[in-house]
Amino acid sequence: MSVDRTTWEHGEAPLNLLVLGAVVHGYTIPLVWIALDHTGNSDTRARMWLVLRLLQALPARRWKGLVADREFIGAEWFRFLRPKGIRRAIRIRKDTILDDLRADTCFADLQQGQFCVLAEQTWVFGERLRVVATRSPSGDLVIIATDFGLWETWKLYKLRCPCGMHLRQHQGQGL
């Protein structure tokens, strides 16, 4: 499953949609969505409502996990997912605090094409998670807080479009 937000511009008023869907071969098939009454990012309550709505029809045990980009972070959101049985692979910002350090500090020496996982689970937004990272071909630091192992995280995350596209080039490269 993937959660994302998209804005469609048609006519005078843009349509800002929050969508939760199944990822199949790199495409997301929308299953539930909500039109947000504002521009910009969604709030945690809207995300929670979307997940609860899908859980009514499709229990979490049928989900491989939830993949999301940096917009979908925060302590309340992370705490909400675990008791629902939803495993995550969520990209976090480079300034996110992991235990007592910024994420970009933890992965400062990471080179393009390398993958790295912190040796221990780390506190991320009040939850104990693995944290894995790579550098994209353009040099961007891609950091993901996850309930999955290193390679399973990348396998899931690279299916998510459009951000996962640059990770396909790294598949099979060493740590």
Short mmCIF file of C-alpha atoms in Angstrom, two decimals:
data_model
loop_
_atom_site.label_atom_id
_atom_site.label_comp_id
_atom_site.label_asym_id
_atom_site.label_seq_id
_atom_site.Cartn_x
_atom_site.Cartn_y
_atom_site.Cartn_z
CA MET A 1 0.00 0.00 0.00
CA SER A 2 1.08 3.55 -0.63
CA VAL A 3 -0.24 6.83 0.71
CA ASP A 4 0.32 9.95 -1.32
CA ARG A 5 -1.15 13.35 -2.04
CA THR A 6 -1.70 14.81 -5.47
CA THR A 7 -3.09 18.08 -6.76
CA TRP A 8 -5.03 18.15 -10.00
CA GLU A 9 -5.46 21.50 -11.63
CA HIS A 10 -8.58 21.67 -13.76
CA GLY A 11 -10.57 24.85 -14.11
CA GLU A 12 -10.22 27.54 -11.49
CA ALA A 13 -9.99 25.47 -8.29
CA PRO A 14 -7.25 22.85 -7.79
CA LEU A 15 -8.32 19.46 -6.43
CA ASN A 16 -6.02 18.32 -3.60
CA LEU A 17 -6.43 14.55 -3.06
CA LEU A 18 -5.07 12.29 -0.33
CA VAL A 19 -4.97 8.76 -1.74
CA LEU A 20 -4.31 5.32 -0.24
CA GLY A 21 -3.84 2.61 -2.82
CA ALA A 22 -2.32 -0.73 -3.73
CA VAL A 23 1.02 -0.59 -5.54
CA VAL A 24 1.11 -3.02 -8.45
CA HIS A 25 4.17 -3.09 -10.75
CA GLY A 26 5.07 0.51 -9.93
CA TYR A 27 1.57 1.91 -10.34
CA THR A 28 -0.75 2.83 -7.49
CA ILE A 29 -4.35 1.74 -7.85
CA PRO A 30 -6.42 4.12 -5.69
CA LEU A 31 -8.56 2.26 -3.16
CA VAL A 32 -9.70 5.12 -0.89
CA TRP A 33 -9.22 8.86 -1.11
CA ILE A 34 -10.37 12.14 0.30
CA ALA A 35 -10.46 15.61 -1.25
CA LEU A 36 -8.71 18.01 1.10
CA ASP A 37 -10.36 21.40 1.56
CA HIS A 38 -7.01 23.21 1.42
CA THR A 39 -3.83 23.29 -0.61
CA GLY A 40 -0.61 21.71 0.60
CA ASN A 41 0.12 18.77 2.87
CA SER A 42 -2.43 16.55 4.56
CA ASP A 43 -2.82 16.42 8.32
CA THR A 44 -2.50 13.34 10.51
CA ARG A 45 -6.26 13.09 11.16
CA ALA A 46 -7.02 12.87 7.43
CA ARG A 47 -4.39 10.11 7.02
CA MET A 48 -5.78 8.19 9.98
CA TRP A 49 -9.32 8.46 8.59
CA LEU A 50 -8.14 7.11 5.23
CA VAL A 51 -6.36 4.12 6.81
CA LEU A 52 -9.35 3.31 9.06
CA ARG A 53 -11.65 3.43 6.05
CA LEU A 54 -9.49 0.94 4.11
CA LEU A 55 -9.08 -1.32 7.14
CA GLN A 56 -12.87 -1.81 7.16
CA ALA A 57 -12.63 -3.55 3.80
CA LEU A 58 -9.06 -4.87 3.80
CA PRO A 59 -7.51 -5.96 7.12
CA ALA A 60 -3.88 -5.07 7.80
CA ARG A 61 -2.83 -8.73 7.70
CA ARG A 62 -3.51 -8.57 3.94
CA TRP A 63 -1.19 -5.56 3.50
CA LYS A 64 2.50 -6.13 2.85
CA GLY A 65 3.08 -2.75 4.46
CA LEU A 66 2.64 0.97 3.95
CA VAL A 67 5.09 3.00 1.88
CA ALA A 68 5.11 6.78 2.09
CA ASP A 69 7.26 9.81 1.37
CA ARG A 70 8.56 12.55 3.69
CA GLU A 71 5.22 14.35 3.88
CA PHE A 72 3.78 11.46 5.92
CA ILE A 73 5.73 11.65 9.16
CA GLY A 74 5.15 12.56 12.79
CA ALA A 75 4.83 10.93 16.19
CA GLU A 76 1.05 10.67 16.24
CA TRP A 77 0.99 9.09 12.76
CA PHE A 78 3.78 6.60 13.54
CA ARG A 79 2.11 5.61 16.84
CA PHE A 80 -1.24 5.13 15.08
CA LEU A 81 0.07 2.57 12.57
CA ARG A 82 1.73 -0.01 14.84
CA PRO A 83 -1.32 -1.09 16.91
CA LYS A 84 -3.25 -1.45 13.66
CA GLY A 85 -0.69 -4.07 12.58
CA ILE A 86 0.57 -1.95 9.70
CA ARG A 87 4.25 -2.32 8.90
CA ARG A 88 5.93 0.74 7.40
CA ALA A 89 8.65 1.94 5.06
CA ILE A 90 8.40 5.72 5.34
CA ARG A 91 10.96 8.14 4.00
CA ILE A 92 12.05 10.65 6.62
CA ARG A 93 13.68 14.05 6.32
CA LYS A 94 17.41 14.44 6.72
CA ASP A 95 16.91 16.67 9.78
CA THR A 96 14.84 14.01 11.61
CA ILE A 97 16.29 13.22 15.03
CA LEU A 98 17.28 9.56 15.49
CA ASP A 99 17.89 8.93 19.16
CA ASP A 100 20.00 12.06 19.75
CA LEU A 101 21.47 12.70 16.27
CA ARG A 102 20.19 14.17 13.04
CA ALA A 103 19.64 11.52 10.37
CA ASP A 104 22.01 13.19 7.90
CA THR A 105 24.77 13.10 10.53
CA CYS A 106 24.32 9.33 10.93
CA PHE A 107 24.78 8.81 7.18
CA ALA A 108 27.22 11.64 6.38
CA ASP A 109 29.86 9.32 4.88
CA LEU A 110 27.42 7.36 2.68
CA GLN A 111 28.46 7.41 -0.98
CA GLN A 112 26.26 7.20 -4.07
CA GLY A 113 25.16 3.64 -4.73
CA GLN A 114 25.85 2.48 -1.17
CA PHE A 115 23.16 1.20 1.19
CA CYS A 116 23.44 1.37 4.95
CA VAL A 117 21.34 0.30 7.90
CA LEU A 118 21.88 1.46 11.47
CA ALA A 119 23.01 -1.49 13.58
CA GLU A 120 20.28 -1.07 16.19
CA GLN A 121 16.65 -0.08 16.01
CA THR A 122 16.39 3.63 16.70
CA TRP A 123 13.79 5.99 18.13
CA VAL A 124 12.03 7.72 15.24
CA PHE A 125 9.01 9.86 16.11
CA GLY A 126 8.54 7.88 19.34
CA GLU A 127 8.74 4.43 17.70
CA ARG A 128 11.60 1.91 17.62
CA LEU A 129 12.38 1.31 13.93
CA ARG A 130 15.19 0.29 11.64
CA VAL A 131 16.64 3.15 9.64
CA VAL A 132 18.14 2.50 6.23
CA ALA A 133 19.69 4.92 3.76
CA THR A 134 21.25 5.33 0.34
CA ARG A 135 22.41 8.20 -1.83
CA SER A 136 20.61 8.68 -5.11
CA PRO A 137 22.57 9.19 -8.37
CA SER A 138 21.99 12.94 -7.92
CA GLY A 139 23.52 12.79 -4.42
CA ASP A 140 20.28 13.11 -2.44
CA LEU A 141 20.23 11.27 0.86
CA VAL A 142 17.25 8.88 0.93
CA ILE A 143 16.51 7.77 4.52
CA ILE A 144 13.70 5.38 5.39
CA ALA A 145 12.29 4.44 8.80
CA THR A 146 11.06 0.87 8.47
CA ASP A 147 9.74 -2.28 10.07
CA PHE A 148 11.39 -4.33 7.29
CA GLY A 149 14.96 -5.47 6.69
CA LEU A 150 17.36 -3.54 4.46
CA TRP A 151 16.71 -5.23 1.11
CA GLU A 152 12.98 -5.73 1.65
CA THR A 153 12.68 -2.01 2.42
CA TRP A 154 14.35 -1.05 -0.86
CA LYS A 155 12.36 -3.62 -2.79
CA LEU A 156 9.12 -2.10 -1.49
CA TYR A 157 10.19 1.53 -1.64
CA LYS A 158 11.53 1.45 -5.18
CA LEU A 159 8.09 0.34 -6.39
CA ARG A 160 6.65 3.60 -5.14
CA CYS A 161 6.57 6.25 -7.85
CA PRO A 162 7.96 8.72 -8.56
CA CYS A 163 10.57 8.81 -5.78
CA GLY A 164 11.43 5.11 -5.97
CA MET A 165 12.44 5.40 -9.63
CA HIS A 166 15.97 6.59 -8.88
CA LEU A 167 16.55 3.68 -6.50
CA ARG A 168 16.10 1.08 -9.26
CA GLN A 169 19.53 2.00 -10.55
CA HIS A 170 21.09 0.86 -7.25
CA GLN A 171 19.62 -2.64 -7.06
CA GLY A 172 22.24 -5.24 -6.31
CA GLN A 173 25.00 -2.81 -5.37
CA GLY A 174 26.79 -3.53 -2.14
CA LEU A 175 26.76 -1.99 1.28
#
